[in-house]
Short mmCIF file of C-alpha atoms in Angstrom, two decimals:
data_model
loop_
_atom_site.label_atom_id
_atom_site.label_comp_id
_atom_site.label_asym_id
_atom_site.label_seq_id
_atom_site.Cartn_x
_atom_site.Cartn_y
_atom_site.Cartn_z
CA MET A 1 -4.61 11.69 -35.07
CA LEU A 2 -3.78 9.33 -37.91
CA ARG A 3 -5.21 11.76 -40.41
CA VAL A 4 -3.00 14.57 -39.10
CA LEU A 5 -0.03 12.21 -39.26
CA PHE A 6 -0.73 11.35 -42.90
CA LYS A 7 -1.35 14.95 -43.80
CA GLU A 8 1.95 16.09 -42.30
CA SER A 9 3.89 13.24 -43.88
CA LEU A 10 2.47 14.01 -47.30
CA PHE A 11 3.18 17.69 -46.81
CA PHE A 12 6.85 16.90 -46.14
CA ALA A 13 6.87 14.62 -49.18
CA TRP A 14 5.39 17.32 -51.41
CA GLN A 15 7.89 19.91 -50.16
CA SER A 16 10.74 17.58 -50.99
CA LEU A 17 9.48 17.07 -54.55
CA VAL A 18 9.00 20.77 -55.12
CA ALA A 19 12.43 21.61 -53.68
CA ASN A 20 14.14 19.50 -56.38
CA LYS A 21 11.96 20.07 -59.42
CA LEU A 22 14.44 18.98 -62.09
CA ARG A 23 15.40 15.84 -60.21
CA SER A 24 11.76 14.98 -59.62
CA PHE A 25 10.95 15.51 -63.30
CA LEU A 26 13.79 13.28 -64.50
CA SER A 27 12.79 10.58 -62.01
CA LEU A 28 9.20 10.46 -63.14
CA LEU A 29 10.11 10.43 -66.84
CA GLY A 30 10.66 6.68 -66.83
CA ILE A 31 7.20 6.08 -65.34
CA THR A 32 5.64 8.55 -67.80
CA ILE A 33 7.10 6.72 -70.79
CA GLY A 34 6.19 3.30 -69.40
CA ILE A 35 2.58 4.23 -68.64
CA PHE A 36 2.27 6.00 -71.98
CA ALA A 37 3.53 2.93 -73.88
CA ILE A 38 1.27 0.44 -72.10
CA ILE A 39 -1.89 2.52 -71.99
CA LEU A 40 -1.53 3.70 -75.60
CA VAL A 41 -1.27 0.12 -76.85
CA PHE A 42 -4.23 -0.96 -74.71
CA THR A 43 -6.26 2.04 -75.93
CA ILE A 44 -5.52 1.28 -79.58
CA VAL A 45 -6.26 -2.42 -79.16
CA ASP A 46 -9.52 -1.64 -77.30
CA GLY A 47 -10.52 0.80 -80.04
CA LEU A 48 -9.74 -1.65 -82.86
CA GLU A 49 -11.48 -4.47 -81.02
CA SER A 50 -14.53 -2.33 -80.38
CA ASN A 51 -14.64 -1.26 -84.04
CA ILE A 52 -14.41 -4.79 -85.34
CA ARG A 53 -16.86 -6.22 -82.83
CA GLY A 54 -19.24 -3.37 -83.60
CA SER A 55 -18.99 -4.15 -87.30
CA ILE A 56 -19.57 -7.83 -86.63
CA GLN A 57 -22.46 -6.97 -84.31
CA SER A 58 -24.09 -4.92 -87.07
CA LEU A 59 -24.09 -8.05 -89.20
CA GLY A 60 -25.65 -10.09 -86.42
CA ASN A 61 -24.39 -13.15 -84.60
CA ASN A 62 -27.21 -15.25 -86.04
CA VAL A 63 -26.29 -14.71 -89.69
CA VAL A 64 -24.60 -17.38 -91.79
CA TYR A 65 -22.92 -16.59 -95.11
CA ILE A 66 -23.14 -19.10 -97.95
CA GLN A 67 -20.06 -18.53 -100.09
CA LYS A 68 -17.50 -20.29 -102.21
CA TRP A 69 -14.50 -19.74 -99.93
CA PRO A 70 -14.48 -20.57 -96.21
CA TRP A 71 -13.19 -18.02 -93.69
CA ASP A 72 -10.36 -20.13 -92.51
CA PHE A 73 -7.27 -18.01 -91.98
CA GLY A 74 -4.91 -20.69 -90.77
CA PRO A 75 -1.45 -21.28 -92.25
CA ASP A 76 -2.50 -24.56 -93.91
CA TYR A 77 -5.35 -23.11 -95.93
CA PRO A 78 -6.10 -25.74 -98.65
CA TRP A 79 -7.05 -23.23 -101.34
CA TRP A 80 -6.72 -25.78 -104.15
CA LYS A 81 -9.75 -27.66 -102.77
CA TYR A 82 -11.98 -24.61 -103.10
CA MET A 83 -10.89 -23.19 -106.45
CA ASN A 84 -13.32 -25.17 -108.61
CA ARG A 85 -16.33 -24.65 -106.43
CA PRO A 86 -19.34 -22.87 -107.96
CA VAL A 87 -20.41 -19.52 -106.58
CA PRO A 88 -23.83 -19.19 -104.92
CA GLN A 89 -26.54 -18.52 -107.52
CA TYR A 90 -29.63 -16.35 -107.29
CA TYR A 91 -31.97 -19.24 -108.11
CA GLU A 92 -30.68 -21.11 -105.05
CA LEU A 93 -32.16 -18.34 -102.93
CA ASP A 94 -35.69 -19.22 -104.07
CA ASP A 95 -35.20 -22.91 -103.32
CA LEU A 96 -33.75 -22.19 -99.91
CA GLN A 97 -36.61 -19.86 -99.08
CA LYS A 98 -39.14 -22.55 -99.96
CA ARG A 99 -37.45 -25.40 -98.13
CA CYS A 100 -35.58 -24.00 -95.17
CA LYS A 101 -37.67 -23.90 -91.98
CA SER A 102 -35.07 -22.55 -89.60
CA VAL A 103 -34.34 -19.27 -91.38
CA GLU A 104 -36.07 -16.03 -90.60
CA ALA A 105 -34.68 -14.27 -93.69
CA LEU A 106 -32.57 -15.03 -96.75
CA ALA A 107 -30.90 -12.50 -99.01
CA TYR A 108 -28.57 -12.46 -102.00
CA ARG A 109 -25.80 -9.98 -102.76
CA ILE A 110 -23.23 -9.39 -105.43
CA GLY A 111 -20.75 -6.54 -105.43
CA LYS A 112 -17.77 -5.06 -107.18
CA ARG A 113 -15.80 -1.83 -107.20
CA LYS A 114 -16.81 0.62 -109.89
CA THR A 115 -16.67 4.31 -110.71
CA ILE A 116 -19.81 6.29 -109.95
CA LYS A 117 -20.46 9.53 -111.82
CA TYR A 118 -22.77 12.44 -111.44
CA ARG A 119 -22.27 15.26 -113.94
CA SER A 120 -18.64 16.30 -113.53
CA ASN A 121 -18.19 14.57 -110.16
CA SER A 122 -17.05 11.00 -109.87
CA ILE A 123 -16.00 8.58 -107.17
CA GLN A 124 -13.67 5.74 -108.05
CA ASN A 125 -13.53 2.37 -106.34
CA ALA A 126 -16.94 2.70 -104.76
CA VAL A 127 -18.52 -0.65 -103.97
CA VAL A 128 -21.61 -1.27 -106.08
CA ALA A 129 -23.85 -3.93 -104.59
CA GLY A 130 -26.86 -5.68 -106.07
CA ILE A 131 -29.19 -7.07 -103.43
CA SER A 132 -32.38 -9.05 -103.17
CA HIS A 133 -35.34 -7.38 -101.51
CA ASP A 134 -35.03 -9.05 -98.08
CA PHE A 135 -31.50 -7.76 -97.55
CA TYR A 136 -32.86 -5.14 -95.15
CA LYS A 137 -33.92 -7.98 -92.83
CA ILE A 138 -30.30 -9.12 -92.62
CA LYS A 139 -28.61 -5.73 -92.42
CA ASN A 140 -30.84 -2.97 -91.19
CA PHE A 141 -30.49 0.12 -93.34
CA ASP A 142 -30.48 3.33 -91.36
CA LEU A 143 -31.38 5.99 -93.90
CA SER A 144 -30.67 9.65 -93.29
CA SER A 145 -33.05 10.56 -96.12
CA GLY A 146 -35.24 8.85 -98.71
CA ARG A 147 -36.58 5.30 -98.62
CA TYR A 148 -35.75 1.65 -99.26
CA PHE A 149 -36.80 -0.24 -102.42
CA THR A 150 -40.29 -1.67 -102.67
CA GLN A 151 -40.77 -5.38 -103.44
CA ASN A 152 -41.96 -4.51 -106.94
CA GLU A 153 -38.95 -2.28 -107.65
CA THR A 154 -36.55 -5.00 -106.55
CA ASP A 155 -38.28 -7.77 -108.50
CA ALA A 156 -38.55 -5.71 -111.66
CA GLY A 157 -34.99 -4.45 -111.41
CA TYR A 158 -35.82 -0.76 -111.46
CA HIS A 159 -32.83 1.49 -112.02
CA LEU A 160 -32.73 2.82 -108.51
CA ALA A 161 -29.98 3.23 -105.94
CA LEU A 162 -29.30 3.86 -102.27
CA ILE A 163 -26.02 5.66 -101.74
CA GLY A 164 -23.66 5.78 -98.77
CA ALA A 165 -22.94 8.95 -96.82
CA ASN A 166 -19.47 9.51 -98.30
CA ILE A 167 -20.76 8.98 -101.84
CA ALA A 168 -23.54 11.48 -101.18
CA SER A 169 -21.12 14.11 -99.90
CA GLY A 170 -18.64 13.40 -102.72
CA LEU A 171 -21.05 13.48 -105.66
CA PHE A 172 -23.58 15.96 -104.27
CA PRO A 173 -21.64 18.42 -102.11
CA ASN A 174 -24.17 21.22 -102.47
CA GLU A 175 -27.45 19.54 -103.34
CA ASP A 176 -29.92 16.91 -102.21
CA PRO A 177 -29.13 13.58 -103.90
CA ILE A 178 -32.71 12.28 -103.78
CA GLY A 179 -34.18 12.06 -107.26
CA LYS A 180 -30.87 12.69 -109.04
CA GLU A 181 -29.44 10.32 -111.65
CA VAL A 182 -26.03 8.75 -111.19
CA LYS A 183 -24.12 6.62 -113.69
CA ILE A 184 -22.93 3.18 -112.70
CA GLY A 185 -20.99 1.16 -115.26
CA GLY A 186 -22.62 3.08 -118.10
CA TYR A 187 -26.14 2.66 -116.64
CA LYS A 188 -28.19 5.42 -115.07
CA ALA A 189 -29.82 4.97 -111.69
CA VAL A 190 -32.05 7.31 -109.70
CA VAL A 191 -31.04 7.92 -106.09
CA ILE A 192 -33.95 7.19 -103.77
CA GLY A 193 -32.18 7.17 -100.44
CA VAL A 194 -28.99 8.06 -98.55
CA ILE A 195 -27.63 5.64 -95.96
CA LYS A 196 -26.68 7.15 -92.58
CA LYS A 197 -22.96 7.62 -91.95
CA GLU A 198 -21.46 4.57 -90.24
CA GLY A 199 -17.79 5.55 -89.96
CA GLU A 200 -14.69 3.54 -90.84
CA SER A 201 -14.93 -0.19 -90.53
CA LEU A 202 -11.80 -2.30 -90.37
CA LEU A 203 -13.77 -5.14 -91.95
CA GLY A 204 -14.59 -2.93 -94.90
CA ILE A 205 -18.33 -3.45 -94.41
CA SER A 206 -19.27 0.15 -93.83
CA PHE A 207 -21.89 1.42 -96.26
CA ASP A 208 -20.37 4.90 -96.43
CA TYR A 209 -18.61 4.09 -99.69
CA GLN A 210 -21.25 1.75 -101.09
CA ILE A 211 -24.07 2.14 -103.55
CA VAL A 212 -26.87 -0.41 -103.26
CA THR A 213 -29.12 -1.36 -106.17
CA PRO A 214 -31.73 -4.06 -106.81
CA PHE A 215 -30.11 -7.31 -107.93
CA ASN A 216 -32.11 -7.50 -111.17
CA PHE A 217 -30.66 -4.11 -112.18
CA ALA A 218 -27.13 -4.84 -110.95
CA ARG A 219 -26.88 -7.97 -113.10
CA TYR A 220 -26.60 -5.70 -116.16
CA PHE A 221 -23.14 -4.55 -115.09
CA LEU A 222 -22.14 -7.23 -112.56
CA ASP A 223 -21.82 -10.88 -113.54
CA PRO A 224 -23.53 -12.97 -110.83
CA LYS A 225 -21.85 -16.14 -112.10
CA SER A 226 -18.39 -14.66 -111.70
CA GLU A 227 -16.32 -14.94 -108.55
CA ASN A 228 -15.24 -11.34 -109.10
CA SER A 229 -18.73 -10.24 -108.10
CA ASP A 230 -18.36 -12.08 -104.77
CA PRO A 231 -21.87 -13.57 -104.67
CA ILE A 232 -23.13 -14.31 -101.15
CA ILE A 233 -26.35 -15.76 -99.80
CA TYR A 234 -27.12 -14.50 -96.30
CA ALA A 235 -29.21 -16.64 -93.97
CA LYS A 236 -30.54 -15.27 -90.70
CA ALA A 237 -31.72 -17.77 -88.13
CA LYS A 238 -35.07 -17.60 -86.38
CA PRO A 239 -34.92 -16.37 -82.76
CA ASN A 240 -34.97 -19.79 -81.07
CA VAL A 241 -32.78 -21.52 -83.61
CA THR A 242 -29.04 -21.83 -83.16
CA ASN A 243 -26.61 -21.23 -85.99
CA ALA A 244 -25.55 -24.87 -85.81
CA GLU A 245 -29.12 -26.08 -86.36
CA MET A 246 -29.65 -23.69 -89.25
CA MET A 247 -26.30 -24.64 -90.80
CA ALA A 248 -27.20 -28.34 -90.59
CA GLU A 249 -30.47 -27.71 -92.43
CA LEU A 250 -28.81 -25.46 -95.03
CA THR A 251 -26.13 -28.10 -95.67
CA GLY A 252 -28.75 -30.75 -96.33
CA ILE A 253 -30.75 -28.54 -98.70
CA LEU A 254 -27.71 -27.25 -100.60
CA ARG A 255 -26.25 -30.71 -101.05
CA GLY A 256 -29.56 -31.73 -102.60
CA LEU A 257 -29.74 -28.63 -104.79
CA ARG A 258 -26.21 -29.13 -106.06
CA LYS A 259 -26.73 -32.87 -106.48
CA LEU A 260 -23.76 -33.85 -104.36
CA LYS A 261 -23.15 -37.54 -103.71
CA PRO A 262 -23.49 -38.66 -100.08
CA MET A 263 -19.75 -39.15 -99.55
CA ALA A 264 -18.69 -36.10 -101.54
CA GLU A 265 -17.30 -33.07 -99.76
CA PRO A 266 -19.51 -29.98 -99.82
CA ASN A 267 -18.79 -27.52 -102.63
CA PHE A 268 -19.91 -24.52 -100.60
CA ALA A 269 -18.83 -22.81 -97.38
CA LEU A 270 -21.07 -21.79 -94.50
CA ASN A 271 -19.32 -18.96 -92.66
CA GLU A 272 -20.26 -17.38 -89.35
CA THR A 273 -19.22 -14.00 -87.91
CA SER A 274 -17.74 -15.78 -84.90
CA LEU A 275 -14.96 -16.99 -87.22
CA ILE A 276 -13.97 -13.38 -87.86
CA SER A 277 -13.93 -12.68 -84.11
CA LYS A 278 -11.76 -15.74 -83.49
CA GLY A 279 -9.37 -14.70 -86.25
CA PHE A 280 -8.88 -11.28 -84.70
CA ASP A 281 -8.65 -12.51 -81.10
CA GLY A 282 -5.21 -13.95 -81.76
CA LEU A 283 -4.06 -10.73 -83.43
CA PHE A 284 -5.26 -8.55 -80.55
CA ASP A 285 -3.59 -10.83 -78.03
CA VAL A 286 -0.29 -10.50 -79.86
CA ILE A 287 -0.52 -6.71 -80.10
CA GLY A 288 -1.60 -6.39 -76.48
CA THR A 289 1.19 -8.67 -75.29
CA ALA A 290 3.80 -6.80 -77.34
CA GLY A 291 2.71 -3.47 -75.86
CA TRP A 292 2.63 -5.01 -72.41
CA ILE A 293 6.22 -6.29 -72.71
CA ILE A 294 7.57 -3.01 -74.11
CA GLY A 295 5.71 -0.90 -71.57
CA GLY A 296 6.55 -3.32 -68.78
CA PHE A 297 10.28 -2.90 -69.31
CA SER A 298 9.90 0.88 -69.40
CA ILE A 299 8.01 0.82 -66.14
CA LEU A 300 10.61 -1.46 -64.59
CA VAL A 301 13.35 0.98 -65.55
CA GLY A 302 11.22 3.84 -64.22
CA GLY A 303 10.72 1.96 -60.98
CA PHE A 304 14.46 1.47 -60.53
CA GLY A 305 14.92 5.17 -61.22
CA ILE A 306 12.47 6.10 -58.48
CA ALA A 307 14.05 3.64 -56.05
CA ASN A 308 17.48 5.13 -56.81
CA ILE A 309 16.28 8.68 -56.24
CA MET A 310 14.56 7.71 -53.00
CA PHE A 311 17.80 6.18 -51.67
CA VAL A 312 19.57 9.44 -52.57
CA SER A 313 16.82 11.41 -50.91
CA VAL A 314 17.10 9.36 -47.70
CA ARG A 315 20.87 9.76 -47.70
CA GLU A 316 20.58 13.53 -48.15
CA ARG A 317 18.07 13.90 -45.34
CA THR A 318 19.57 11.49 -42.82
CA ASN A 319 20.33 14.41 -40.47
CA LEU A 320 16.80 15.68 -40.80
CA ILE A 321 15.40 12.21 -40.08
CA GLY A 322 17.53 12.03 -36.96
CA ILE A 323 16.24 15.41 -35.78
CA GLN A 324 12.64 14.42 -36.54
CA LYS A 325 12.99 11.20 -34.57
CA SER A 326 14.64 12.93 -31.66
CA LEU A 327 11.69 15.36 -31.55
CA GLY A 328 9.29 12.41 -31.27
CA ALA A 329 8.52 11.33 -34.83
CA LYS A 330 7.58 7.66 -34.98
CA ASN A 331 9.00 5.15 -37.46
CA PHE A 332 5.61 5.02 -39.12
CA PHE A 333 5.68 8.78 -39.74
CA ILE A 334 9.07 8.56 -41.47
CA LEU A 335 7.91 5.55 -43.49
CA VAL A 336 4.77 7.32 -44.69
CA GLN A 337 6.76 10.46 -45.48
CA PHE A 338 9.15 8.78 -47.87
CA LEU A 339 6.61 6.30 -49.22
CA GLY A 340 4.26 9.21 -49.89
CA GLU A 341 7.03 11.00 -51.77
CA SER A 342 7.68 7.93 -53.92
CA VAL A 343 3.98 7.34 -54.62
CA MET A 344 3.42 11.02 -55.40
CA LEU A 345 6.33 10.98 -57.84
CA SER A 346 5.13 7.91 -59.68
CA THR A 347 1.47 9.04 -59.69
CA ILE A 348 2.44 12.39 -61.22
CA GLY A 349 4.50 10.47 -63.79
CA GLY A 350 1.51 8.24 -64.50
CA PHE A 351 -0.74 11.26 -64.84
CA PHE A 352 1.55 12.79 -67.47
CA GLY A 353 1.70 9.46 -69.28
CA LEU A 354 -2.10 9.30 -69.39
CA LEU A 355 -2.30 12.93 -70.48
CA ILE A 356 0.04 12.31 -73.42
CA THR A 357 -1.99 9.21 -74.35
CA TYR A 358 -5.20 11.25 -74.22
CA LEU A 359 -3.74 13.97 -76.45
CA ILE A 360 -2.59 11.38 -78.97
CA THR A 361 -6.05 9.78 -79.08
CA LEU A 362 -7.54 13.23 -79.76
CA LEU A 363 -5.12 13.76 -82.64
CA GLY A 364 -5.74 10.22 -83.88
CA LYS A 365 -9.50 10.74 -83.95
CA ASP A 366 -9.05 13.54 -86.48
CA ALA A 367 -6.56 11.57 -88.54
CA ILE A 368 -8.57 8.34 -88.81
CA ASP A 369 -12.33 8.13 -88.82
CA MET A 370 -12.47 5.65 -85.97
CA ASP A 371 -13.46 5.92 -82.35
CA ILE A 372 -10.29 5.40 -80.32
CA SER A 373 -10.64 6.92 -76.88
CA LEU A 374 -9.08 6.55 -73.47
CA THR A 375 -11.53 4.46 -71.48
CA SER A 376 -12.05 4.65 -67.74
CA THR A 377 -10.72 1.08 -67.45
CA ASN A 378 -7.39 2.12 -68.92
CA ILE A 379 -7.25 5.28 -66.80
CA ILE A 380 -7.79 3.21 -63.64
CA LEU A 381 -5.17 0.74 -64.87
CA GLY A 382 -2.69 3.55 -65.51
CA PHE A 383 -3.09 5.04 -62.05
CA THR A 384 -3.02 1.59 -60.45
CA ILE A 385 0.30 0.75 -62.08
CA SER A 386 1.75 4.15 -61.11
CA ILE A 387 0.74 3.82 -57.47
CA LEU A 388 1.96 0.24 -57.26
CA ILE A 389 5.32 0.98 -58.80
CA GLY A 390 5.63 3.91 -56.37
CA ILE A 391 4.93 1.66 -53.40
CA ILE A 392 7.19 -1.15 -54.54
CA SER A 393 10.09 1.11 -55.57
CA GLY A 394 9.88 3.37 -52.56
CA PHE A 395 9.21 0.91 -49.80
CA ILE A 396 12.75 -0.29 -49.17
CA PRO A 397 14.30 3.22 -49.01
CA ALA A 398 11.39 4.44 -46.89
CA TYR A 399 11.64 1.54 -44.50
CA SER A 400 15.41 1.83 -44.18
CA ALA A 401 14.91 5.53 -43.36
CA ALA A 402 12.35 4.59 -40.72
CA GLN A 403 14.80 2.15 -39.12
CA LEU A 404 17.60 4.72 -38.71
CA ASP A 405 18.92 5.25 -35.21
CA PRO A 406 18.28 8.94 -34.34
CA VAL A 407 21.68 9.47 -32.70
CA GLU A 408 23.60 7.91 -35.59
CA ALA A 409 21.46 9.83 -38.04
CA ILE A 410 22.18 13.22 -36.44
CA ARG A 411 25.88 12.38 -36.28
CA SER A 412 26.17 11.43 -39.96
CA ASN A 413 27.63 13.89 -42.50
CA MET B 1 19.10 -11.63 -33.84
CA VAL B 2 20.84 -12.18 -37.21
CA ARG B 3 18.53 -13.28 -39.98
CA PRO B 4 18.81 -17.06 -40.61
CA LYS B 5 19.88 -18.21 -44.07
CA ILE B 6 16.59 -19.98 -44.66
CA ILE B 7 14.71 -16.69 -44.17
CA THR B 8 17.13 -15.03 -46.62
CA PHE B 9 16.35 -17.81 -49.11
CA ILE B 10 12.59 -17.33 -48.63
CA CYS B 11 12.99 -13.57 -49.14
CA ILE B 12 14.97 -14.04 -52.36
CA ILE B 13 12.30 -16.43 -53.69
CA GLY B 14 9.70 -13.84 -52.71
CA TYR B 15 11.52 -11.00 -54.50
CA LEU B 16 11.93 -13.10 -57.63
CA SER B 17 8.25 -14.03 -57.60
CA VAL B 18 7.38 -10.31 -57.36
CA VAL B 19 9.62 -9.56 -60.35
CA PHE B 20 7.75 -12.17 -62.39
CA THR B 21 4.23 -11.52 -61.10
CA PHE B 22 4.28 -7.71 -61.12
CA PRO B 23 4.21 -7.46 -64.96
CA GLN B 24 1.11 -9.69 -64.92
CA VAL B 25 -0.77 -6.92 -63.08
CA PHE B 26 -1.21 -5.03 -66.34
CA SER B 27 -1.22 -8.01 -68.68
CA PRO B 28 -4.16 -8.39 -71.12
CA GLN B 29 -5.14 -11.64 -69.37
CA ILE B 30 -5.74 -10.00 -65.97
CA LYS B 31 -7.34 -7.00 -67.65
CA LYS B 32 -9.91 -9.28 -69.28
CA LEU B 33 -11.04 -10.58 -65.86
CA GLY B 34 -12.54 -7.25 -64.83
CA VAL B 35 -12.05 -3.51 -64.43
CA LEU B 36 -10.75 -3.70 -60.87
CA MET B 37 -8.89 -7.00 -61.19
CA PRO B 38 -5.53 -5.39 -62.11
CA ALA B 39 -5.81 -3.13 -59.05
CA ILE B 40 -6.70 -6.04 -56.73
CA TYR B 41 -3.97 -8.27 -58.12
CA GLY B 42 -1.50 -5.40 -57.88
CA ILE B 43 -2.32 -4.86 -54.20
CA LEU B 44 -1.67 -8.56 -53.56
CA VAL B 45 1.69 -8.40 -55.34
CA ALA B 46 2.65 -5.23 -53.43
CA ALA B 47 1.60 -6.83 -50.14
CA ASN B 48 3.73 -9.87 -50.94
CA PHE B 49 6.71 -7.64 -51.67
CA ILE B 50 6.29 -5.59 -48.49
CA ALA B 51 6.00 -8.82 -46.50
CA CYS B 52 9.34 -9.97 -47.97
CA VAL B 53 10.90 -6.67 -46.92
CA GLY B 54 9.57 -7.26 -43.43
CA LEU B 55 11.00 -10.77 -43.37
CA TRP B 56 14.34 -9.44 -44.63
CA TYR B 57 14.47 -7.18 -41.58
CA PHE B 58 13.37 -10.14 -39.44
CA LYS B 59 10.16 -8.47 -38.25
CA GLN B 60 7.05 -10.18 -36.93
CA TRP B 61 4.76 -7.97 -39.00
CA GLY B 62 6.48 -9.43 -42.09
CA VAL B 63 5.27 -12.92 -41.17
CA GLN B 64 1.78 -11.64 -40.41
CA LEU B 65 1.57 -9.78 -43.71
CA TYR B 66 2.97 -12.81 -45.55
CA LEU B 67 0.23 -15.01 -44.12
CA VAL B 68 -2.46 -12.53 -45.10
CA SER B 69 -1.07 -12.06 -48.61
CA VAL B 70 -0.81 -15.81 -49.25
CA PHE B 71 -4.38 -16.33 -48.08
CA ALA B 72 -5.66 -13.39 -50.13
CA LYS B 73 -3.80 -14.52 -53.26
CA THR B 74 -5.19 -18.05 -52.95
CA LEU B 75 -8.69 -16.63 -52.59
CA PHE B 76 -8.15 -14.42 -55.64
CA TYR B 77 -7.06 -17.33 -57.83
CA LEU B 78 -10.02 -19.40 -56.62
CA LEU B 79 -12.50 -16.62 -57.36
CA VAL B 80 -11.18 -15.98 -60.87
CA ASP B 81 -10.86 -19.71 -61.53
CA GLN B 82 -7.18 -19.57 -62.50
CA LEU B 83 -6.28 -23.00 -61.19
CA GLY B 84 -3.41 -24.95 -62.65
CA PHE B 85 -0.04 -26.41 -61.86
CA GLY B 86 1.31 -22.97 -60.88
CA PHE B 87 -1.50 -22.45 -58.38
CA TYR B 88 -1.05 -25.77 -56.62
CA SER B 89 2.75 -25.59 -56.53
CA ASN B 90 2.44 -22.07 -55.14
CA ILE B 91 0.21 -23.32 -52.33
CA VAL B 92 2.60 -26.14 -51.44
CA LEU B 93 5.58 -23.78 -51.35
CA SER B 94 3.66 -21.19 -49.34
CA VAL B 95 2.66 -23.75 -46.73
CA ILE B 96 6.26 -24.91 -46.36
CA PHE B 97 7.48 -21.32 -46.02
CA MET B 98 4.78 -20.49 -43.50
CA ILE B 99 5.78 -23.42 -41.31
CA ILE B 100 9.40 -22.23 -41.37
CA LEU B 101 8.45 -18.62 -40.68
CA LEU B 102 6.17 -19.50 -37.78
CA ARG B 103 9.03 -21.47 -36.25
CA PHE B 104 11.18 -18.32 -36.17
CA PHE B 105 8.28 -16.01 -35.29
CA PRO B 106 8.92 -15.76 -31.49
CA LYS B 107 12.56 -14.75 -32.16
CA MET B 108 11.61 -11.89 -34.53
CA ASP B 109 11.47 -8.20 -33.67
CA PRO B 110 7.87 -7.26 -32.72
CA ASN B 111 8.40 -3.54 -33.46
CA LEU B 112 7.73 -1.72 -36.72
#
């Protein structure tokens, strides 16, 4: 019985929407824009967050970076304290490897932007990195073809290179790069492997535009003592060791290596990936909140629009309500009829808002090489907001319609 | 019976609280709690609003729905561990309002 009641009420509601198509469309426009604004912002923020966290994840949560500058992005960054610090040196890697018990792997890296050439093709501003052999233990190299360096090749500084996917497609559009010679900073290097495509990374740590060489070769064209080469020592903790424990041990060893006095401040920075996450958390919160406020006002306006149209609809159909009631329709039937109309209107508006968001994410995927897609969470959120705004906006008009006296209703003009 | 002024006051407070709590349904903070949390919180806000409409029309079902929505909201905040000054002041106000509403309950219209 209840099911028949609902079905009939919704049928009346649908008929009313279809009878006034233009009015229905204009009413749901506010909801469409509101849902579109909120869900688009949430989708973009989720996509950016996922990209950054994925990039950070690829580096590993248990990796500590020994650098000159700390990753402190606050407004009171005391840069003058860090200017005269020395950069991490390659020889420090050996000492750390011998003395540090809590690390599973240590690696050294320098890097700089340079032009890479192959015959008449060239790529400018590619990142050229010189790494120690154990770098693959820190950052796992997924190779689409070829192989990684051997220990001997790294130690001897053979003129070899691993190239990123975009470099491979740019320099070798129609041939296999393996075995070919490229020129880096005037030096020739043989390509022995191509790194699998990783896609855009907001942190700039994607290997697609990088060329990786053994450190002892890279030092010919990159100065490891210069800050411009951004020297970093990576330390990966053993499985049962926390970052804090490893950092404590590294601090003690480095202070000894650099002959720092007991009360002197450290002249090195130990950075963790969690600092990057924390830095971005605030940014994402701000973007999400801004989108929420903008979209929230749009939805509020849309809700008032629906409420207004429902009052008009009730006024127009007062006679009809009176006739329905006099034929035996219960208050609940009238309530469901108008509430159903309001919810249908807002849900259709929400659907169009989600559809526009989906189309924009499809266009965006082609424009930027990043995975931004409409998740099921955001779809559920979009429909939830639509249904709720429909209920809240439409309840008062629907209830006032349900309370009408049938005689007065039939009599009204 | 004409709606007493105190009920009108409670309804206005209720409507204002809906205006301020409805935007939180799709806020990033609620979204972070879980996939279905915005939907659940939204239902509670909608129930609160509908209860206020019922009270405005001086209906008994309004009081009943108000009681259920207050209880459900309190449970929600306890489960998601969102306790603070707002939570406790909300409980105190809700208890006071419930006492007032139950006092007028026998005089309200029992019909829909």
